[in-house]
CSV table of C-alpha atoms in Angstrom, one decimal:
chain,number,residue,atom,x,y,z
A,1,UNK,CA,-22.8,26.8,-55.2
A,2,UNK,CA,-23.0,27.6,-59.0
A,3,UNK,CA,-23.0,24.8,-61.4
A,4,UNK,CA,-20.2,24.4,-63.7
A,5,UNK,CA,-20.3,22.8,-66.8
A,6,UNK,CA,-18.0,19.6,-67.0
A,7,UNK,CA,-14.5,20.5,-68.0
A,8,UNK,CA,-13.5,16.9,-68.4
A,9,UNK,CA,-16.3,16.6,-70.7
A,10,UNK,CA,-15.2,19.0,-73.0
A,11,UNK,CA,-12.0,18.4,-72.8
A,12,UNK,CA,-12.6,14.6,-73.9
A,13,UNK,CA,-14.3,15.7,-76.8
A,14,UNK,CA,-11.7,18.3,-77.9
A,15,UNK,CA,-9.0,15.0,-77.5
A,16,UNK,CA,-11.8,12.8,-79.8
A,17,UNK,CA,-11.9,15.7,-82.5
A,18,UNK,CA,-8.5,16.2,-82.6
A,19,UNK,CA,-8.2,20.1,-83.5
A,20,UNK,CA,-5.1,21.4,-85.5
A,21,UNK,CA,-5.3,24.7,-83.1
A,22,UNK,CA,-5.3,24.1,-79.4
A,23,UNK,CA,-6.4,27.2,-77.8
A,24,UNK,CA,-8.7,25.6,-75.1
A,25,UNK,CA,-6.2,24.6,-72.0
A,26,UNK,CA,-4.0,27.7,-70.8
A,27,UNK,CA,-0.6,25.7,-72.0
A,28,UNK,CA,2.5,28.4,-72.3
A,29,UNK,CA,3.6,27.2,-76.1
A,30,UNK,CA,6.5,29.6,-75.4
A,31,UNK,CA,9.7,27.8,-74.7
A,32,UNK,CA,11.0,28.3,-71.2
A,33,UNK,CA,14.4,30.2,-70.5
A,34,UNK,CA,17.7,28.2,-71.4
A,35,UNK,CA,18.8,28.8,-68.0
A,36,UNK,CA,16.2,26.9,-66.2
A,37,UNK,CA,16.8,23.9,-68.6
A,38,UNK,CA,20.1,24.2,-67.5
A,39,UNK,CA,19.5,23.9,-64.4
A,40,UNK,CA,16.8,21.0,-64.2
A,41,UNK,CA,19.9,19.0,-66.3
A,42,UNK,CA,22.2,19.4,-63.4
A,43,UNK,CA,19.8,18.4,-60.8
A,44,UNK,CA,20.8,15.5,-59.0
A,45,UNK,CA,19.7,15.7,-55.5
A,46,UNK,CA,16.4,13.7,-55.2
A,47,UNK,CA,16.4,13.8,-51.7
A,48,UNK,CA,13.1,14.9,-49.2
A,49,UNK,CA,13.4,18.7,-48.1
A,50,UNK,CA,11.8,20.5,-45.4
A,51,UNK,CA,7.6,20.6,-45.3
A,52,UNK,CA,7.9,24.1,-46.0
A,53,UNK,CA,10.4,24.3,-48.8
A,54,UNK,CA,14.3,24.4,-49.1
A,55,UNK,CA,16.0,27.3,-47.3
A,56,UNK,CA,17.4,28.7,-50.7
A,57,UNK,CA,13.9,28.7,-52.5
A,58,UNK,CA,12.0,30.5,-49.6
A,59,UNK,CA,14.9,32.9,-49.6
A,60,UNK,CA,15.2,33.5,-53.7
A,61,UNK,CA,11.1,34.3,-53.6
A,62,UNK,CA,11.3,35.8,-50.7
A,63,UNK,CA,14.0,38.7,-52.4
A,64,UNK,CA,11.1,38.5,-55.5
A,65,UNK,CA,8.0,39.7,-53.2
A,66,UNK,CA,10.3,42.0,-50.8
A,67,UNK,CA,9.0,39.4,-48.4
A,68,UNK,CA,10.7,37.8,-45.3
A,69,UNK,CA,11.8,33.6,-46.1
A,70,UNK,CA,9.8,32.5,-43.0
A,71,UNK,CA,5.9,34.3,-44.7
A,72,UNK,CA,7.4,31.8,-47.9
A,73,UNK,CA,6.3,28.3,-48.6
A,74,UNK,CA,7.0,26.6,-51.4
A,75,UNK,CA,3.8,24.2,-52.7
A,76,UNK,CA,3.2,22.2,-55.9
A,77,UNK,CA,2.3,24.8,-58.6
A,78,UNK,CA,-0.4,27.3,-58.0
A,79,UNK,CA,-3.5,24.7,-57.3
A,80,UNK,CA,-2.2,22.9,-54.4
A,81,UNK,CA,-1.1,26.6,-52.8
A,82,UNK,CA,-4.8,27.7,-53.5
A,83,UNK,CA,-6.2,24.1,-52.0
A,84,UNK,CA,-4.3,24.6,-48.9
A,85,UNK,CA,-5.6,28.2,-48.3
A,86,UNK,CA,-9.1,27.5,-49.2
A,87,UNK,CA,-8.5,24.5,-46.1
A,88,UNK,CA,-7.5,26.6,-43.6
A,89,UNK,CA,-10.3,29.4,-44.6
A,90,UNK,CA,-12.8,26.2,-44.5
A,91,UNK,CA,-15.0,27.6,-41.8
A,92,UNK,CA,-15.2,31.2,-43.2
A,93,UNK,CA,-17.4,32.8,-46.0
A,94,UNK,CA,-15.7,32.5,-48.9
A,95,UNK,CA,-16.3,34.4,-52.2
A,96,UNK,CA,-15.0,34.6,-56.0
A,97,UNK,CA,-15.7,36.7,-58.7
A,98,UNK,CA,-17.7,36.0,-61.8
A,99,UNK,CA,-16.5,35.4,-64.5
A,100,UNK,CA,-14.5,32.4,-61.9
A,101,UNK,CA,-11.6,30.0,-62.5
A,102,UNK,CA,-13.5,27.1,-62.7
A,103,UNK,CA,-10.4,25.2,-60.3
A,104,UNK,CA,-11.9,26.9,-57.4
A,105,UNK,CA,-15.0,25.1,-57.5
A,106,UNK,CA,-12.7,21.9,-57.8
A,107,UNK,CA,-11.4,22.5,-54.6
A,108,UNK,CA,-14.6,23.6,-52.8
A,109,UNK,CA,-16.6,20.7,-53.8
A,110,UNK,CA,-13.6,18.4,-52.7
A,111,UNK,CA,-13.1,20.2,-49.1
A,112,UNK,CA,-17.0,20.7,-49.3
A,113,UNK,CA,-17.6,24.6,-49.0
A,114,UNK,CA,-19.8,26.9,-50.5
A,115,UNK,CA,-18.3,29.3,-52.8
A,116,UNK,CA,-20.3,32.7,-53.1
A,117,UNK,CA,-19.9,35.1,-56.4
A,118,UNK,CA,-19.8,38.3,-56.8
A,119,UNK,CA,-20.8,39.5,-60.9
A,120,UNK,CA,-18.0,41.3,-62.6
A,121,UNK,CA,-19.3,44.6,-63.9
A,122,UNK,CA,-18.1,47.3,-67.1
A,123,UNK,CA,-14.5,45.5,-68.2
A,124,UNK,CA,-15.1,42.5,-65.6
A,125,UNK,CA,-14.8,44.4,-62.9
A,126,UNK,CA,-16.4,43.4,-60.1
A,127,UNK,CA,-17.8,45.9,-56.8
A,128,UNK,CA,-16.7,44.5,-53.8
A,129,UNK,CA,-19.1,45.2,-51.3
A,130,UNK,CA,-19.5,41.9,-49.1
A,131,UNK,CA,-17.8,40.5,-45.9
A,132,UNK,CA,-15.8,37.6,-46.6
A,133,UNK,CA,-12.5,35.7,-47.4
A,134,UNK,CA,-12.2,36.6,-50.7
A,135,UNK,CA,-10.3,34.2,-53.7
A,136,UNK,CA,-9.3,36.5,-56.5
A,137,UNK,CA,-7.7,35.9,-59.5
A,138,UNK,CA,-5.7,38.9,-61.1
A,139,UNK,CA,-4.5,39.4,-64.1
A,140,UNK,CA,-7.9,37.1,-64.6
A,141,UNK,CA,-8.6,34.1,-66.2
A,142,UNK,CA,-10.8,34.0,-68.2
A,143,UNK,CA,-11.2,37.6,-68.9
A,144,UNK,CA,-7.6,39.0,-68.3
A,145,UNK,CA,-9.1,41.7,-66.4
A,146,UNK,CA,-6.5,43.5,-63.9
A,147,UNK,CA,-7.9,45.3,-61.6
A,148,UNK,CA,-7.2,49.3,-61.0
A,149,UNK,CA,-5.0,50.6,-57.6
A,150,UNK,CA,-8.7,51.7,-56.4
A,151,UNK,CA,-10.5,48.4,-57.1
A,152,UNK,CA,-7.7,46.7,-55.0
A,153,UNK,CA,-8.1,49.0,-52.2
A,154,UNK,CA,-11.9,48.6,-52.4
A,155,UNK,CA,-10.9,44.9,-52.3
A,156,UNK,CA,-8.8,45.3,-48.8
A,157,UNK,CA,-10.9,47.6,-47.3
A,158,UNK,CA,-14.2,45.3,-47.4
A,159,UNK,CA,-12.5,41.8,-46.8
A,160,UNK,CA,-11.7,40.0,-44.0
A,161,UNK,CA,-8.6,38.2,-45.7
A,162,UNK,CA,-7.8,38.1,-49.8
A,163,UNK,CA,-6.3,35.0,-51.2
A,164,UNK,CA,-4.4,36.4,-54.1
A,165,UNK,CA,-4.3,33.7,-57.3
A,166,UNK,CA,-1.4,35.6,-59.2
A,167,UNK,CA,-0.4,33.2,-61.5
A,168,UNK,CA,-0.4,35.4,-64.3
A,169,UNK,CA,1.6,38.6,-62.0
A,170,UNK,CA,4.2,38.5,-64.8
A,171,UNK,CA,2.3,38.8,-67.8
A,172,UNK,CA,0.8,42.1,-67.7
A,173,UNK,CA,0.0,45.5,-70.3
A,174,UNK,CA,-0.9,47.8,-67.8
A,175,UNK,CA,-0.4,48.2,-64.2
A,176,UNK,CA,-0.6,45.6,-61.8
A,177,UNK,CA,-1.0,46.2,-58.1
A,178,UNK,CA,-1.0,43.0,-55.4
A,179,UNK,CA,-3.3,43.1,-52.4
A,180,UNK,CA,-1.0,42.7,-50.5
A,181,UNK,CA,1.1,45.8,-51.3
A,182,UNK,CA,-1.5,48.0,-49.9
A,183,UNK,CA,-2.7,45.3,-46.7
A,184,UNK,CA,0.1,42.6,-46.5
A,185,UNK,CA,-1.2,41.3,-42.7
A,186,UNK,CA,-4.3,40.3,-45.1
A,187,UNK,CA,-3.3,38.8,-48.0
A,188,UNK,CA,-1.8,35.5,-49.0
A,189,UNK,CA,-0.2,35.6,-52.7
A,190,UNK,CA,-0.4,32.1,-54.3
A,191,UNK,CA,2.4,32.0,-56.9
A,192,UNK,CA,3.3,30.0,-59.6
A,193,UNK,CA,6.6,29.7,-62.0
A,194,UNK,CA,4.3,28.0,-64.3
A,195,UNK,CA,3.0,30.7,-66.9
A,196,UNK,CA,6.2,32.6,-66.4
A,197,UNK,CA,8.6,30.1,-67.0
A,198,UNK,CA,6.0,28.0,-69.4
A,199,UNK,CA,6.9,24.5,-67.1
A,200,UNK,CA,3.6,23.5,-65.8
A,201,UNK,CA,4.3,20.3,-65.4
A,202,UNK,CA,7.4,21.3,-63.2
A,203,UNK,CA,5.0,22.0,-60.3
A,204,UNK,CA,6.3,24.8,-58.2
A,205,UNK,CA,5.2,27.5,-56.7
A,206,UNK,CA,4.7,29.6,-53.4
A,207,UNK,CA,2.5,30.9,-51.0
A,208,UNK,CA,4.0,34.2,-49.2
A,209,UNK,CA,1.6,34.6,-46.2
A,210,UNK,CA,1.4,35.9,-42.9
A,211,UNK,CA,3.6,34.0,-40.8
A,212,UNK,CA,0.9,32.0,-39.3
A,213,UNK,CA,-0.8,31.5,-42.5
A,214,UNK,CA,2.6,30.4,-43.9
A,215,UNK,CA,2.5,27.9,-40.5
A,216,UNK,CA,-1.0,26.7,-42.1
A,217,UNK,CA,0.1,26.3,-45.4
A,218,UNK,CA,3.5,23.8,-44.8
A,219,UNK,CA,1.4,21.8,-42.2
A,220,UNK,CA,-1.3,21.1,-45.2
A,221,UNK,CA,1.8,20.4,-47.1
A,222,UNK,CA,2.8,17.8,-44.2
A,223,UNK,CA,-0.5,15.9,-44.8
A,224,UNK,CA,-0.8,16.0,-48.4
A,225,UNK,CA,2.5,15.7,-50.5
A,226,UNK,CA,5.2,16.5,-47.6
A,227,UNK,CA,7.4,18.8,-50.1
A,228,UNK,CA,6.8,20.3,-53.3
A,229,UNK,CA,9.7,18.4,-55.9
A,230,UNK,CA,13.2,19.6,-54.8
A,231,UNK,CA,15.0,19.6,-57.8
A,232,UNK,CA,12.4,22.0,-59.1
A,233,UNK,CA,12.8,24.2,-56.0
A,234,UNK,CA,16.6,24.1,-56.1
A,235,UNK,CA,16.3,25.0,-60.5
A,236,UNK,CA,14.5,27.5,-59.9
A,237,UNK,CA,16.2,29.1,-56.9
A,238,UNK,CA,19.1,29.5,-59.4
A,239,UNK,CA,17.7,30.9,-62.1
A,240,UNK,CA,15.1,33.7,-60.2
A,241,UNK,CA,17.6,36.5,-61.4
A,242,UNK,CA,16.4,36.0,-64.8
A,243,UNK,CA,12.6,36.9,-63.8
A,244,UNK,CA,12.7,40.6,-65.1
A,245,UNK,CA,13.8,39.5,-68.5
A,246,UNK,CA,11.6,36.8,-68.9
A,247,UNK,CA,8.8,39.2,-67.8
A,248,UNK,CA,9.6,41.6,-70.2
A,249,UNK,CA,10.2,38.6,-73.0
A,250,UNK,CA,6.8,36.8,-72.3
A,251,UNK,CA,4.4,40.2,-72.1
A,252,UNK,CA,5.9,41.6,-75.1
A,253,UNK,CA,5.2,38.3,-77.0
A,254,UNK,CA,1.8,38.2,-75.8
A,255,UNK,CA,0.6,41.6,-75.8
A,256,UNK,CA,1.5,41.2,-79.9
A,257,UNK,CA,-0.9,38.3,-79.9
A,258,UNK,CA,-3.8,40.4,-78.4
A,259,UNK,CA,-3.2,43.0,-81.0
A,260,UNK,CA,-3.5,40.3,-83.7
A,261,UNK,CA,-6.6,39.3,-82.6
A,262,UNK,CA,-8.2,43.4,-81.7
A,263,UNK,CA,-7.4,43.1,-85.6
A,264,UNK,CA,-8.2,40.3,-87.4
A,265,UNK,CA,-10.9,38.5,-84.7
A,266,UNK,CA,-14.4,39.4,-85.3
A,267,UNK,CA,-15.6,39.0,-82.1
A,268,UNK,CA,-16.1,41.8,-79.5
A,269,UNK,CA,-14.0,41.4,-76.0
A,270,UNK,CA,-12.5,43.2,-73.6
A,271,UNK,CA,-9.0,43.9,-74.3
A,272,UNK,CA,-7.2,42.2,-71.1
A,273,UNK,CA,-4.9,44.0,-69.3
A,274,UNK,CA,-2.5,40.8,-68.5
A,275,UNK,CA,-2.7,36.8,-68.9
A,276,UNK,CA,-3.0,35.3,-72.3
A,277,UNK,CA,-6.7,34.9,-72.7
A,278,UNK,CA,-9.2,36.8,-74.4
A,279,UNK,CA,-13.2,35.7,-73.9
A,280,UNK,CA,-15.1,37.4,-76.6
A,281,UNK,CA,-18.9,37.4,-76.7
A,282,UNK,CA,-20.4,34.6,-78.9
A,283,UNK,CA,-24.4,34.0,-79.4
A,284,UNK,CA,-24.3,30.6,-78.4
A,285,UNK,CA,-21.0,29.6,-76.6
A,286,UNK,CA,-21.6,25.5,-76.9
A,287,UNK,CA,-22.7,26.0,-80.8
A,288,UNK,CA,-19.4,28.1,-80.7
A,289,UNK,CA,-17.9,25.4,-79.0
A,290,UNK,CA,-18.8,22.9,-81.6
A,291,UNK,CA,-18.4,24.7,-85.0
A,292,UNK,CA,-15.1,26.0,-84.0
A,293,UNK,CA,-14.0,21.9,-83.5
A,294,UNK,CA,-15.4,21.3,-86.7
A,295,UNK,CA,-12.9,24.1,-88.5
A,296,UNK,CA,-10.5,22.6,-86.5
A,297,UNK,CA,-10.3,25.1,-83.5
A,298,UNK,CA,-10.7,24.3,-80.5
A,299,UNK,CA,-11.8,27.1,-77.5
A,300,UNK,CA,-13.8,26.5,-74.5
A,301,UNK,CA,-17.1,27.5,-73.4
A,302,UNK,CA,-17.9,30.6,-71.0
A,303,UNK,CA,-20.6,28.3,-69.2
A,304,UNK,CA,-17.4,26.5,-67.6
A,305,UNK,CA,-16.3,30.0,-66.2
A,306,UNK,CA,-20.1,30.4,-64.9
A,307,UNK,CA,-20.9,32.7,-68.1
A,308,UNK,CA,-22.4,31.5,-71.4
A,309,UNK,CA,-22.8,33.8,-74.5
A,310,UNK,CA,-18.7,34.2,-74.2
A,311,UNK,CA,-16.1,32.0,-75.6
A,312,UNK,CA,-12.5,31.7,-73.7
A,313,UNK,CA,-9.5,31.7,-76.1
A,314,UNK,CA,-6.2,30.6,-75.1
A,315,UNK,CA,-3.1,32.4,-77.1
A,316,UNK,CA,-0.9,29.7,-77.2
A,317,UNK,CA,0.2,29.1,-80.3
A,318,UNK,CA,2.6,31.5,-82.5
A,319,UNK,CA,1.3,34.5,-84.4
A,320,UNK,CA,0.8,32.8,-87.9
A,321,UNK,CA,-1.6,30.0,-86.7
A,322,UNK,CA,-3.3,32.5,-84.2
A,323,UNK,CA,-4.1,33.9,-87.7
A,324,UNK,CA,-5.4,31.2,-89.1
A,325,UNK,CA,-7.2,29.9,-86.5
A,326,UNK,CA,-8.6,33.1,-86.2
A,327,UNK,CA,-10.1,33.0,-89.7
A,328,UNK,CA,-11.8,29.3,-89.2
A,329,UNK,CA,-13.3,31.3,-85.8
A,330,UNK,CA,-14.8,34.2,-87.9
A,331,UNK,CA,-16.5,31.2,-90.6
A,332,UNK,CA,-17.2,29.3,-87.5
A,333,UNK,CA,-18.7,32.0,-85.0
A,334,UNK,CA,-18.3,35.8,-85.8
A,335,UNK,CA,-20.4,38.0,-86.0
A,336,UNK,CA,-21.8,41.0,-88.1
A,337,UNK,CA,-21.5,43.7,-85.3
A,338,UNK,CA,-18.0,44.1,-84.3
C-alpha cells in the first residue's frame, strides 16, 4: 500500500495559519440552486425510509442515468457509496490510478485491503493493462483528467468490474464518457449531488449498480447508517429537473476560472478537462506548501495524492481573489519556465 502523507496534518496547520484564500479542501463556494433551498425549507418528514432509499429518489436518479430504480441506491454522499463497494470487492484485487484520491486509502486501511496503483501517463492518463476491480475517479481529482471514449473502453475491456467515482460527472469542458455506458453489467457509478448542487454537508448520493451489487450496497447500508437522511433524498428528488441547468451554470463558471489561471498562474499544469482542480508542478510541493501559507494561500501538497513536485489547487473562491491569490502563489512558488 503506498504511503500517504497525513491530511489531517495539514489540514490542522492550514486551520492554525489561518489563510485569507482557501483553496486546499474541494468546498463548492458556489451557492447551490434556489430551488433545492426551497425544498430542504419545506422538509418536514424526519421519518426512517427504506435501507435502500425512498421510492421517489431511486426513481428521479434512476430517469438521470437512463437506469432502472431497483440498480439505484441512495447512500450518504459519495464516500460511504465508495466504502460500501470497496466492502463487497474486499476479497478481490483492487487498483487505483496515480495521481489517487487520497479517501481511497481511507477506506482501504479501515476495511484492511491493499490498494494497487497504476502511474498516470502524458495528461494523467493512465494504461490500463492489469486484471483487477478497478476504483477510478473521472473527471479526476487531483488532476481533472477525463479520460478519452478509447481510454474508457481500454478500461472495460481489461477489468473485471470498475467502480466509477463520478462526483465531478457534471462539471466537465470536454467530453465525458461513463464506464458504464459502454459495459453497464460491469460498472457501479458512485454519485454524489455534492459538487453539483455545492451541499456537501447534505450527504446524498447514489450508487446505480448491477442489481445484485445494488443488493450489496443497501445491505452495507443496513449495517452502517440504515438510510442515507430522508429529507435530503425527498429535496432532491424534487428538484433533479433542474440538473441540466445547473450543469451548464456550474461548468461555465469554472471553466472561466481555469482560463484565469492558464493566464495569470505561473505554474505549468495540465489543463483539466472537468472538476475544479488544477495540480501544477512545483519544485518542492511541502516548501510550496509552506510559503504559500505564509502569503496567505493555502493549497495542498501532491505527496497527499501519492505525487510530490505537484501542488493541488482548489478553485473555490470567485474570480477576483483567484487573482490575487494567484499572484501571492507566483511570489510564493513560481517559476521561471512557464
Amino acid at each position: 500500500m503506498a504511503i500517504v502523507m497525513d491530511f489531517s496534518l495539514v489540514l490542522r496547520r492550514i486551520g492554525e495559519a489561518a489563510p485569507r484564500h482557501r483553496l486546499d479542501i474541494g468546498d463548492p463556494d458556489l451557492p447551490p440552486p434556489p430551488e433545492l433551498v426551497e425544498a430542504l425549507r419545506g422538509g418536514g418528514d424526519f421519518r426512517y425510509g427504506p435501507p435502500e432509499g425512498l421510492p421517489e429518489f431511486r426513481e428521479a436518479v434512476a430517469e438521470v442515468f437512463k437506469a432502472d430504480p431497483s440498480e439505484v441506491v441512495a447512500v450518504a454522499g459519495g464516500r460511504h457509496g465508495l466504502a460500501a463497494l470497496m466492502w463487497i470487492f474486499r476479497k478481490r484485487r483492487l487498483l487505483t490510478t496515480s495521481p489517487f484520491y487520497p479517501g481511497y486509502f481511507d477506506i482501504a486501511g479501515v476495511f484492511g485491503l491493499e490498494l494497487s496503483l497504476v502511474e498516470g501517463g502524458d495528461g494523467w492518463i493512465p494504461n490500463f493493462a492489469e486484471r483487477g476491480v478497478y476504483v477510478v475517479n473521472y473527471p479526476n481529482n487531483p488532476t481533472g483528467a477525463v479520460l478519452p471514449r478509447e481510454k474508457v473502453r481500454e478500461l472495460v475491456d481489461v477489468a473485471e468490474f470498475v467502480i466509477s467515482d463520478e462526483i465531478y460527472r457534471d462539471i466537465v469542458f470536454t467530453e465525458f464518457v461513463s464506464p458504464a455506458e459502454l459495459s453497464p453489467s460491469s460498472v457501479a457509478v458512485v454519485y454524489s449531488f455534492s459538487k453539483v448542487f455545492s451541499v456537501p454537508g447534505l450527504r446524498v448520493g447514489a450508487v446505480i449498480a448491477p442489481r445484485d451489487i445494488a443488493r450489496e450496497v443497501a445491505r452495507f447500508n443496513r449495517a452502517t447508517i440504515n438510510v442515507a437522511p430522508t429529507p435530503a433524498q425527498r429535496a432532491v428528488a424534487s428538484v433533479i429537473d433542474v440538473l441540466p441547468r445547473r450543469r451548464r451554470e456550474i461548468s461555465q463558471a469554472y471553466l472561466r476560472r481555469v482560463e484565469l489561471a492558464l493566464s495569470e498562474l505561473r505554474l505549468k499544469f495540465v489543463k483539466p478537462g472537468g472538476a475544479f482542480y488544477i495540480f501544477p508542478q512545483v519544485s518542492d510541493d511541502v516548501k510550496c506548501f509552506e510559503s504559500a501559507l505564509t502569503e496567505g494561500v493555502s493549497v495542498l501538497p501532491g505527496s497527499l495524492y501519492g505525487r510530490g513536485g505537484y501542488v493541488r489547487i482548489a478553485l473555490v473562491e470567485p474570480e477576483e481573489g483567484l487573482r490575487e491569490a494567484f499572484s501571492a502563489l507566483n511570489r510564493a512558488c513560481g517559476r521561471d519556465d512557464k
